[in-house]
PDB file of C-alpha atoms in Angstrom:
ATOM      1  CA  ILE A 206     -10.535  23.939 -14.225  1.00 61.00           C
ATOM      2  CA  LEU A 207      -9.320  23.566 -10.873  1.00 72.00           C
ATOM      3  CA  ASN A 208     -11.030  20.787  -8.942  1.00 87.00           C
ATOM      4  CA  VAL A 209     -10.426  19.903  -5.028  1.00 94.00           C
ATOM      5  CA  GLU A 210     -11.785  16.473  -4.451  1.00 96.00           C
ATOM      6  CA  GLN A 211     -12.194  15.079  -0.906  1.00 97.00           C
ATOM      7  CA  SER A 212     -12.539  11.212   0.217  1.00 97.00           C
ATOM      8  CA  PRO A 213     -14.359   9.385   1.952  1.00 97.00           C
ATOM      9  CA  GLN A 214     -17.671  11.267   1.132  1.00 96.00           C
ATOM     10  CA  SER A 215     -18.416  10.004   4.585  1.00 97.00           C
ATOM     11  CA  LEU A 216     -17.667   8.568   7.504  1.00 96.00           C
ATOM     12  CA  HIS A 217     -19.433   7.112  10.470  1.00 97.00           C
ATOM     13  CA  VAL A 218     -16.291   6.185  13.100  1.00 97.00           C
ATOM     14  CA  GLN A 219     -17.294   5.432  17.647  1.00 97.00           C
ATOM     15  CA  GLU A 220     -16.592   7.817  20.077  1.00 98.00           C
ATOM     16  CA  GLY A 221     -13.106   7.426  20.278  1.00 97.00           C
ATOM     17  CA  ASP A 222     -11.915   6.593  17.498  1.00 97.00           C
ATOM     18  CA  SER A 223      -9.094   8.134  14.909  1.00 96.00           C
ATOM     19  CA  THR A 224      -9.695   9.254  12.125  1.00 96.00           C
ATOM     20  CA  ASN A 225      -8.589  10.590   8.746  1.00 95.00           C
ATOM     21  CA  PHE A 226      -9.797  12.400   5.796  1.00 95.00           C
ATOM     22  CA  THR A 227      -8.424  13.404   2.163  1.00 98.00           C
ATOM     23  CA  CYS A 228      -7.633  16.532  -0.199  1.00 97.00           C
ATOM     24  CA  SER A 229      -6.424  16.832  -3.494  1.00 96.00           C
ATOM     25  CA  PHE A 230      -5.375  19.114  -5.692  1.00 94.00           C
ATOM     26  CA  PRO A 231      -3.506  20.236  -8.885  1.00 89.00           C
ATOM     27  CA  SER A 232       0.277  21.233  -7.246  1.00 84.00           C
ATOM     28  CA  SER A 233       0.632  23.559 -10.064  1.00 82.00           C
ATOM     29  CA  ASN A 234      -0.180  27.332  -9.385  1.00 77.00           C
ATOM     30  CA  PHE A 235      -0.665  26.585  -6.065  1.00 84.00           C
ATOM     31  CA  TYR A 236      -1.181  28.964  -3.104  1.00 86.00           C
ATOM     32  CA  ALA A 237      -2.969  28.617  -0.204  1.00 90.00           C
ATOM     33  CA  LEU A 238      -5.129  25.503   1.552  1.00 93.00           C
ATOM     34  CA  HIS A 239      -7.816  25.668   3.725  1.00 95.00           C
ATOM     35  CA  TRP A 240     -10.026  23.161   6.339  1.00 97.00           C
ATOM     36  CA  TYR A 241     -13.100  24.339   7.197  1.00 98.00           C
ATOM     37  CA  ARG A 242     -15.569  22.699   9.714  1.00 98.00           C
ATOM     38  CA  TRP A 243     -19.433  23.007   8.743  1.00 97.00           C
ATOM     39  CA  GLU A 244     -22.006  22.302  11.762  1.00 96.00           C
ATOM     40  CA  THR A 245     -25.474  21.756  10.276  1.00 91.00           C
ATOM     41  CA  ALA A 246     -27.350  24.898  10.856  1.00 90.00           C
ATOM     42  CA  LYS A 247     -24.375  27.323  11.294  1.00 94.00           C
ATOM     43  CA  SER A 248     -21.875  28.460   9.297  1.00 96.00           C
ATOM     44  CA  PRO A 249     -18.867  27.067   7.986  1.00 96.00           C
ATOM     45  CA  GLU A 250     -15.556  27.448  10.678  1.00 96.00           C
ATOM     46  CA  ALA A 251     -11.738  28.120   9.711  1.00 96.00           C
ATOM     47  CA  LEU A 252      -9.496  25.330  11.530  1.00 97.00           C
ATOM     48  CA  PHE A 253      -6.336  25.829   8.781  1.00 95.00           C
ATOM     49  CA  VAL A 254      -4.791  27.622   6.889  1.00 93.00           C
ATOM     50  CA  MET A 255      -1.390  26.458   5.546  1.00 93.00           C
ATOM     51  CA  THR A 256       0.728  27.367   2.116  1.00 90.00           C
ATOM     52  CA  LEU A 257       4.146  26.247   2.473  1.00 91.00           C
ATOM     53  CA  ASN A 258       5.111  22.317   1.423  1.00 92.00           C
ATOM     54  CA  GLY A 259       5.154  20.149   4.799  1.00 93.00           C
ATOM     55  CA  ASP A 260       3.086  22.349   6.555  1.00 93.00           C
ATOM     56  CA  GLU A 261       1.816  20.704   9.960  1.00 96.00           C
ATOM     57  CA  LYS A 262      -1.027  22.677  12.021  1.00 96.00           C
ATOM     58  CA  LYS A 263      -2.852  20.980  15.055  1.00 97.00           C
ATOM     59  CA  LYS A 264      -5.752  22.171  17.214  1.00 95.00           C
ATOM     60  CA  GLY A 265      -6.597  20.250  19.951  1.00 96.00           C
ATOM     61  CA  ARG A 266      -7.365  16.494  19.106  1.00 97.00           C
ATOM     62  CA  ILE A 267      -7.385  18.079  15.479  1.00 98.00           C
ATOM     63  CA  SER A 268      -4.522  17.897  13.013  1.00 98.00           C
ATOM     64  CA  ALA A 269      -3.366  18.798   9.007  1.00 98.00           C
ATOM     65  CA  THR A 270      -0.496  18.065   7.035  1.00 98.00           C
ATOM     66  CA  LEU A 271       0.237  19.947   3.162  1.00 97.00           C
ATOM     67  CA  ASN A 272       1.978  18.002   0.665  1.00 96.00           C
ATOM     68  CA  THR A 273       2.218  20.420  -2.457  1.00 94.00           C
ATOM     69  CA  LYS A 274       4.214  18.782  -4.688  1.00 94.00           C
ATOM     70  CA  GLU A 275       1.839  15.813  -5.347  1.00 94.00           C
ATOM     71  CA  GLY A 276      -1.367  17.863  -4.122  1.00 94.00           C
ATOM     72  CA  TYR A 277      -2.813  16.201  -1.247  1.00 96.00           C
ATOM     73  CA  SER A 278      -3.188  17.469   2.358  1.00 97.00           C
ATOM     74  CA  TYR A 279      -4.516  15.281   5.401  1.00 98.00           C
ATOM     75  CA  LEU A 280      -6.749  16.475   8.652  1.00 98.00           C
ATOM     76  CA  TYR A 281      -6.991  14.070  11.535  1.00 98.00           C
ATOM     77  CA  ILE A 282      -9.347  13.865  14.131  1.00 98.00           C
ATOM     78  CA  LYS A 283      -8.002  12.231  17.219  1.00 97.00           C
ATOM     79  CA  GLY A 284     -10.422  10.285  19.561  1.00 97.00           C
ATOM     80  CA  SER A 285     -13.107  11.708  17.609  1.00 97.00           C
ATOM     81  CA  GLN A 286     -16.133  12.977  19.744  1.00 97.00           C
ATOM     82  CA  PRO A 287     -19.801  13.514  19.237  1.00 97.00           C
ATOM     83  CA  GLU A 288     -19.267  17.428  18.934  1.00 96.00           C
ATOM     84  CA  ASP A 289     -17.167  16.761  15.879  1.00 97.00           C
ATOM     85  CA  SER A 290     -20.005  15.354  14.059  1.00 97.00           C
ATOM     86  CA  ALA A 291     -20.053  17.936  10.597  1.00 98.00           C
ATOM     87  CA  THR A 292     -18.958  18.138   7.549  1.00 97.00           C
ATOM     88  CA  TYR A 293     -15.297  19.068   6.780  1.00 98.00           C
ATOM     89  CA  LEU A 294     -14.420  21.109   3.908  1.00 97.00           C
ATOM     90  CA  CYS A 295     -11.351  21.240   2.167  1.00 96.00           C
ATOM     91  CA  ALA A 296     -10.257  24.299  -0.049  1.00 94.00           C
ATOM     92  CA  CYS A 297      -7.274  25.674  -2.479  1.00 92.00           C
ATOM     93  CA  ASP A 298      -6.479  28.477  -3.729  1.00 87.00           C
ATOM     94  CA  MET A 299      -4.224  28.608  -6.873  1.00 77.00           C
ATOM     95  CA  GLU A 300      -3.628  32.154  -6.320  1.00 69.00           C
ATOM     96  CA  TYR A 301      -3.639  35.276  -4.637  1.00 60.00           C
ATOM     97  CA  GLY A 302      -6.983  37.267  -3.748  1.00 57.00           C
ATOM     98  CA  ASN A 303      -8.910  34.357  -1.773  1.00 61.00           C
ATOM     99  CA  LYS A 304     -11.053  32.700  -5.038  1.00 77.00           C
ATOM    100  CA  LEU A 305     -11.707  28.984  -3.358  1.00 86.00           C
ATOM    101  CA  VAL A 306     -12.025  26.441  -5.093  1.00 90.00           C
ATOM    102  CA  PHE A 307     -14.045  24.107  -2.247  1.00 94.00           C
ATOM    103  CA  GLY A 308     -14.151  20.488  -1.947  1.00 96.00           C
ATOM    104  CA  ALA A 309     -17.674  18.158  -1.881  1.00 96.00           C
ATOM    105  CA  GLY A 310     -16.682  17.619   1.796  1.00 97.00           C
ATOM    106  CA  THR A 311     -16.075  15.054   4.254  1.00 97.00           C
ATOM    107  CA  ILE A 312     -19.695  14.091   6.371  1.00 97.00           C
ATOM    108  CA  LEU A 313     -18.180  12.904   9.872  1.00 98.00           C
ATOM    109  CA  ARG A 314     -20.836  11.195  12.059  1.00 97.00           C
ATOM    110  CA  VAL A 315     -19.589  10.167  15.220  1.00 97.00           C
ATOM    111  CA  LYS A 316     -21.461   8.203  17.447  1.00 96.00           C
ATOM    112  CA  SER A 317     -21.065   7.831  21.488  1.00 93.00           C
TER     113      SER A 317
ATOM    114  CA  GLU B 257     -21.528  34.121  16.011  1.00 73.00           C
ATOM    115  CA  THR B 258     -18.782  35.039  13.513  1.00 78.00           C
ATOM    116  CA  GLY B 259     -18.912  38.551  12.393  1.00 94.00           C
ATOM    117  CA  VAL B 260     -21.020  38.320   9.478  1.00 97.00           C
ATOM    118  CA  THR B 261     -25.165  38.576   9.586  1.00 97.00           C
ATOM    119  CA  GLN B 262     -27.229  37.730   7.345  1.00 98.00           C
ATOM    120  CA  THR B 263     -30.809  37.973   6.593  1.00 97.00           C
ATOM    121  CA  PRO B 264     -33.158  37.221   5.624  1.00 97.00           C
ATOM    122  CA  ARG B 265     -32.067  33.510   6.860  1.00 96.00           C
ATOM    123  CA  HIS B 266     -34.974  32.406   4.528  1.00 97.00           C
ATOM    124  CA  LEU B 267     -36.301  33.737   1.579  1.00 96.00           C
ATOM    125  CA  VAL B 268     -39.269  32.388  -1.016  1.00 95.00           C
ATOM    126  CA  MET B 269     -39.711  33.660  -4.205  1.00 93.00           C
ATOM    127  CA  GLY B 270     -41.909  33.568  -7.215  1.00 90.00           C
ATOM    128  CA  MET B 271     -40.332  33.537 -10.150  1.00 88.00           C
ATOM    129  CA  THR B 272     -41.313  36.888 -11.265  1.00 87.00           C
ATOM    130  CA  ASN B 273     -40.386  39.181  -8.141  1.00 88.00           C
ATOM    131  CA  LYS B 274     -37.170  41.006  -6.913  1.00 93.00           C
ATOM    132  CA  LYS B 275     -36.262  40.143  -3.846  1.00 95.00           C
ATOM    133  CA  SER B 276     -32.085  41.430  -2.231  1.00 97.00           C
ATOM    134  CA  LEU B 277     -30.339  39.294   0.383  1.00 98.00           C
ATOM    135  CA  LYS B 278     -27.863  41.594   2.468  1.00 98.00           C
ATOM    136  CA  CYS B 279     -25.121  40.561   4.228  1.00 98.00           C
ATOM    137  CA  GLU B 280     -22.991  42.981   6.920  1.00 98.00           C
ATOM    138  CA  GLN B 281     -19.995  41.996   8.529  1.00 97.00           C
ATOM    139  CA  HIS B 282     -18.673  43.668  11.740  1.00 95.00           C
ATOM    140  CA  LEU B 283     -14.650  42.367  11.745  1.00 94.00           C
ATOM    141  CA  GLY B 284     -13.239  45.779   9.669  1.00 93.00           C
ATOM    142  CA  HIS B 285     -12.375  43.583   6.903  1.00 92.00           C
ATOM    143  CA  ASN B 286     -12.001  45.009   3.372  1.00 89.00           C
ATOM    144  CA  ALA B 287     -13.218  41.557   1.096  1.00 90.00           C
ATOM    145  CA  MET B 288     -16.276  39.995   0.891  1.00 92.00           C
ATOM    146  CA  TYR B 289     -17.598  37.174  -0.929  1.00 93.00           C
ATOM    147  CA  TRP B 290     -20.587  35.228  -2.688  1.00 95.00           C
ATOM    148  CA  TYR B 291     -20.888  31.507  -2.181  1.00 96.00           C
ATOM    149  CA  LYS B 292     -24.079  30.120  -3.206  1.00 96.00           C
ATOM    150  CA  GLN B 293     -24.192  25.798  -2.299  1.00 95.00           C
ATOM    151  CA  SER B 294     -26.529  23.919  -4.653  1.00 94.00           C
ATOM    152  CA  ALA B 295     -28.296  20.418  -3.182  1.00 88.00           C
ATOM    153  CA  LYS B 296     -25.051  17.749  -3.633  1.00 83.00           C
ATOM    154  CA  LYS B 297     -22.640  20.314  -5.244  1.00 91.00           C
ATOM    155  CA  PRO B 298     -19.485  21.625  -3.323  1.00 94.00           C
ATOM    156  CA  LEU B 299     -19.773  25.689  -2.592  1.00 95.00           C
ATOM    157  CA  GLU B 300     -19.752  27.796  -5.730  1.00 93.00           C
ATOM    158  CA  LEU B 301     -17.463  31.314  -5.864  1.00 92.00           C
ATOM    159  CA  MET B 302     -20.360  33.654  -7.301  1.00 93.00           C
ATOM    160  CA  PHE B 303     -18.591  36.971  -6.702  1.00 92.00           C
ATOM    161  CA  VAL B 304     -15.659  38.957  -4.597  1.00 89.00           C
ATOM    162  CA  TYR B 305     -15.410  42.282  -3.439  1.00 89.00           C
ATOM    163  CA  SER B 306     -12.659  43.894  -2.693  1.00 83.00           C
ATOM    164  CA  LEU B 307     -11.944  47.393  -1.227  1.00 77.00           C
ATOM    165  CA  GLU B 308     -15.413  47.732  -2.392  1.00 75.00           C
ATOM    166  CA  GLU B 309     -14.698  47.042  -5.954  1.00 77.00           C
ATOM    167  CA  ARG B 310     -15.496  43.786  -7.661  1.00 78.00           C
ATOM    168  CA  VAL B 311     -12.855  41.697  -8.781  1.00 75.00           C
ATOM    169  CA  GLU B 312     -14.038  38.687  -9.770  1.00 74.00           C
ATOM    170  CA  ASN B 313     -17.422  37.497 -11.387  1.00 74.00           C
ATOM    171  CA  ASN B 314     -17.577  33.712 -11.601  1.00 74.00           C
ATOM    172  CA  SER B 315     -19.384  33.815 -14.895  1.00 84.00           C
ATOM    173  CA  VAL B 316     -22.676  33.936 -13.368  1.00 92.00           C
ATOM    174  CA  PRO B 317     -25.755  35.388 -14.698  1.00 93.00           C
ATOM    175  CA  SER B 318     -27.528  38.180 -14.678  1.00 93.00           C
ATOM    176  CA  ARG B 319     -30.465  37.782 -12.936  1.00 95.00           C
ATOM    177  CA  PHE B 320     -28.289  37.852 -10.057  1.00 96.00           C
ATOM    178  CA  SER B 321     -26.569  41.227  -9.039  1.00 95.00           C
ATOM    179  CA  PRO B 322     -24.514  41.926  -6.535  1.00 95.00           C
ATOM    180  CA  GLU B 323     -23.779  45.609  -4.977  1.00 95.00           C
ATOM    181  CA  CYS B 324     -20.875  46.619  -1.992  1.00 94.00           C
ATOM    182  CA  PRO B 325     -22.246  49.865  -0.593  1.00 94.00           C
ATOM    183  CA  ASN B 326     -19.167  49.975   1.665  1.00 93.00           C
ATOM    184  CA  SER B 327     -16.509  47.766   3.171  1.00 91.00           C
ATOM    185  CA  SER B 328     -19.532  46.220   5.796  1.00 95.00           C
ATOM    186  CA  HIS B 329     -22.361  45.879   3.252  1.00 97.00           C
ATOM    187  CA  LEU B 330     -22.645  43.134   0.616  1.00 97.00           C
ATOM    188  CA  PHE B 331     -25.777  42.673  -1.579  1.00 97.00           C
ATOM    189  CA  LEU B 332     -27.188  40.463  -3.304  1.00 97.00           C
ATOM    190  CA  HIS B 333     -30.116  41.830  -5.892  1.00 97.00           C
ATOM    191  CA  LEU B 334     -32.590  38.894  -7.584  1.00 96.00           C
ATOM    192  CA  HIS B 335     -34.538  39.700 -10.289  1.00 94.00           C
ATOM    193  CA  THR B 336     -36.213  36.695 -12.329  1.00 93.00           C
ATOM    194  CA  LEU B 337     -34.246  33.888 -10.863  1.00 94.00           C
ATOM    195  CA  GLN B 338     -35.630  30.112 -11.770  1.00 94.00           C
ATOM    196  CA  PRO B 339     -36.518  26.714  -9.107  1.00 94.00           C
ATOM    197  CA  GLU B 340     -33.242  25.832 -10.198  1.00 94.00           C
ATOM    198  CA  ASP B 341     -31.532  28.616  -8.397  1.00 96.00           C
ATOM    199  CA  SER B 342     -32.724  27.276  -5.192  1.00 97.00           C
ATOM    200  CA  ALA B 343     -29.683  26.858  -2.632  1.00 97.00           C
ATOM    201  CA  LEU B 344     -28.684  27.869   0.283  1.00 97.00           C
ATOM    202  CA  TYR B 345     -26.442  31.687  -0.675  1.00 98.00           C
ATOM    203  CA  LEU B 346     -23.357  32.075   2.083  1.00 98.00           C
ATOM    204  CA  CYS B 347     -21.458  35.707   2.634  1.00 97.00           C
ATOM    205  CA  ALA B 348     -17.686  35.886   3.514  1.00 95.00           C
ATOM    206  CA  SER B 349     -15.224  38.299   4.410  1.00 94.00           C
ATOM    207  CA  SER B 350     -11.638  38.236   4.789  1.00 91.00           C
ATOM    208  CA  GLN B 351      -8.838  40.766   5.256  1.00 87.00           C
ATOM    209  CA  ASP B 352      -7.740  40.952   2.000  1.00 74.00           C
ATOM    210  CA  SER B 353      -3.219  42.163   2.609  1.00 63.00           C
ATOM    211  CA  ALA B 354      -0.582  40.791   0.487  1.00 57.00           C
ATOM    212  CA  GLY B 355       2.177  38.852   2.898  1.00 46.00           C
ATOM    213  CA  LEU B 356      -0.185  40.155   6.255  1.00 46.00           C
ATOM    214  CA  ASN B 357      -3.077  37.538   7.082  1.00 49.00           C
ATOM    215  CA  THR B 358      -3.614  34.024   6.687  1.00 59.00           C
ATOM    216  CA  GLY B 359      -6.546  35.116   4.273  1.00 81.00           C
ATOM    217  CA  GLU B 360      -9.380  32.744   6.763  1.00 89.00           C
ATOM    218  CA  LEU B 361     -13.251  33.655   5.214  1.00 93.00           C
ATOM    219  CA  PHE B 362     -15.461  34.199   8.199  1.00 95.00           C
ATOM    220  CA  PHE B 363     -19.204  32.943   6.612  1.00 97.00           C
ATOM    221  CA  GLY B 364     -22.560  33.974   7.566  1.00 97.00           C
ATOM    222  CA  GLU B 365     -24.724  31.291   8.591  1.00 96.00           C
ATOM    223  CA  GLY B 366     -26.527  31.589   4.912  1.00 97.00           C
ATOM    224  CA  SER B 367     -30.090  32.497   3.056  1.00 97.00           C
ATOM    225  CA  ARG B 368     -31.938  29.677   1.839  1.00 97.00           C
ATOM    226  CA  LEU B 369     -33.357  30.272  -0.950  1.00 97.00           C
ATOM    227  CA  THR B 370     -36.698  29.025  -2.721  1.00 96.00           C
ATOM    228  CA  VAL B 371     -37.893  30.055  -5.466  1.00 95.00           C
ATOM    229  CA  LEU B 372     -41.418  28.217  -6.940  1.00 93.00           C
TER     230      LEU B 372
END
């Protein structure tokens, strides 16, 4: 059974703080790692898809890194803003075909 | 607007009812998915269709019956459900072409199902 673990479960930060979350997954038979942002009452939205060990991707103030050998990915948010409040999901694809297994998510709340 | 539309957004049904959830994607994708999110649980993959053929049935009870009449439409037919089936059902699509796409999923906003 493939387990994708995310930590922390929830996080409350002040506006302007930088924060990071962790996603852990089995390192064998790895194909791809996805990060999604899910705002309340909206649909999950893809942030990054990463496949190569050492990948680093960036979108504005959000960036992600990938270590496939040790089975983890970090998501960083620099200078958090209230609009960053959402649940951040990671998902692991262990074989080509988009059979993604999702973690439980990290809930981020940013106070102004 | 993600290009994936789900209807109805909310559904309340009794255990003896038959109802259907509908998903439509306007992105030209060739793969579609049903996911289930129960309270306090991660998203669970239920069904995958690629090129209109079912390629994955993730041990889902037969009271859930998917249908994919073409690459743009996906249905989930519901029959004699149980209260524990109450959940948010999310549809997603992607472009499934080896080596040519990121494979990211585009989700609808979900159908919130309550079984009484």
